[in-house]
Amino acid sequence: MRREWWLLAGVVAVVWLLFQLQAILMPFIAGMILAYLSDPLADRLERLGMSRTLAVCAVFLVMSIVLAIALLIFIPLLMQQIRQFDQMIPGIFAWVQTVLAPQIQGWTGLDVTADLDAVQKTLAENWQNAGGYAAQFLGQIGRSGMAFITWVTYVALIPVVTFYLLLDWDRMMANLHDLLPRRWEPDAIRLSQRCDEVLSAFLRGQLLVMLSLGAIYAVGLTLIDVRFGLLIGILAGLASIVPFLGFILGLSVALLVAFFQFDGWLVLIGVVAVFATGQVLESILLQPKLLGDRIGLHPVSVIFAVLAGGKLFGFTGVLLALPVAAVIMVLLRELNERYKRSSLYDAGTRRRHDEESP
């Protein structure tokens, strides 16, 4: 019992330390997640004959190229589409006031024109001031020299931490394995393998599913000439972290944009076809190949974990939320299995069996 109490005290001390150091944990947590995601690729390059250092450098080169291409191509396109959306807002409100509002008044007898005018005025003011607010925020950061230097330092630390963690990842895992008490080793190895399956399925598999769905939606909407196709595709792909949320959100926005952009129904059918294609490919190809049946994280638990992590630790908590939720889920499954194997669970069944036996 003394060992158990010392173990509990150690866990409490670690949690307390995390709360105290949460302001500086972000680059280390981000670097650890990136190292975990990149380790399989580095291991594969090692098996092809590369040294660990060369394999890690190759992984970093690939990541740098992908990031540079994304910044050079997608950021200008996104900014252009955001400006186009700004120009489209007055037309949407004009249609609502001249077409939709009279129909609502005819159906319900309610005059919503005055409310729409107030909403349009508020949105227009906030949208126009958004750039000013952003400029003020950036200017304040620039004037606060220490805060700006701290922020730049944290961002610059992420690739450094990732590189060194990835370089020594296998060695660190081996050292942790050697530190395990021998009588705990079988259970610890089994639970760690389960945690790795869930984490790899969610962090790697779900990320690839989100990127694939975002690309399918963006390319499909762009091919049928729907405005903001790239913006809607990225939004729907990010929202796909929760099943069907990306599909519902992306389809609703795309239908709304296509309705105001085109007169006929053909493009609306094309929008539905794009999102239906994405759902079919996700069901028959992406989910089975990238996720399988190993993940087991309920969508509600995903939302709760992200919100709780952000509330407790800010952005660092958001990064930690899903890995911690996956580990907790594995531990709860283990407790459930042990409970069902215990005498407490089937004590009544055993007692009835003993009473019925001659």
mmCIF file of C-alpha atoms in Angstrom, residues 73-86 127 228 230-231:
data_model
loop_
_atom_site.group_PDB
_atom_site.id
_atom_site.type_symbol
_atom_site.label_atom_id
_atom_site.label_comp_id
_atom_site.label_asym_id
_atom_site.label_seq_id
_atom_site.Cartn_x
_atom_site.Cartn_y
_atom_site.Cartn_z
ATOM 1 C CA ILE A 73 -0.205 28.200 -52.872
ATOM 2 C CA PHE A 74 -3.062 28.054 -50.416
ATOM 3 C CA ILE A 75 -2.589 31.238 -48.361
ATOM 4 C CA PRO A 76 -2.956 33.639 -51.352
ATOM 5 C CA LEU A 77 -5.946 31.652 -52.660
ATOM 6 C CA LEU A 78 -7.624 31.728 -49.263
ATOM 7 C CA MET A 79 -7.113 35.475 -48.916
ATOM 8 C CA GLN A 80 -8.541 36.021 -52.404
ATOM 9 C CA GLN A 81 -11.633 33.947 -51.629
ATOM 10 C CA ILE A 82 -12.184 35.728 -48.315
ATOM 11 C CA ARG A 83 -12.186 39.059 -50.191
ATOM 12 C CA GLN A 84 -14.667 37.635 -52.723
ATOM 13 C CA PHE A 85 -16.904 36.515 -49.877
ATOM 14 C CA ASP A 86 -16.838 40.061 -48.493
ATOM 15 C CA TRP A 127 -16.588 42.744 -40.928
ATOM 16 C CA PHE A 228 -14.940 29.683 -52.385
ATOM 17 C CA LEU A 230 -11.024 25.887 -51.562
ATOM 18 C CA LEU A 231 -12.288 27.697 -48.461
#
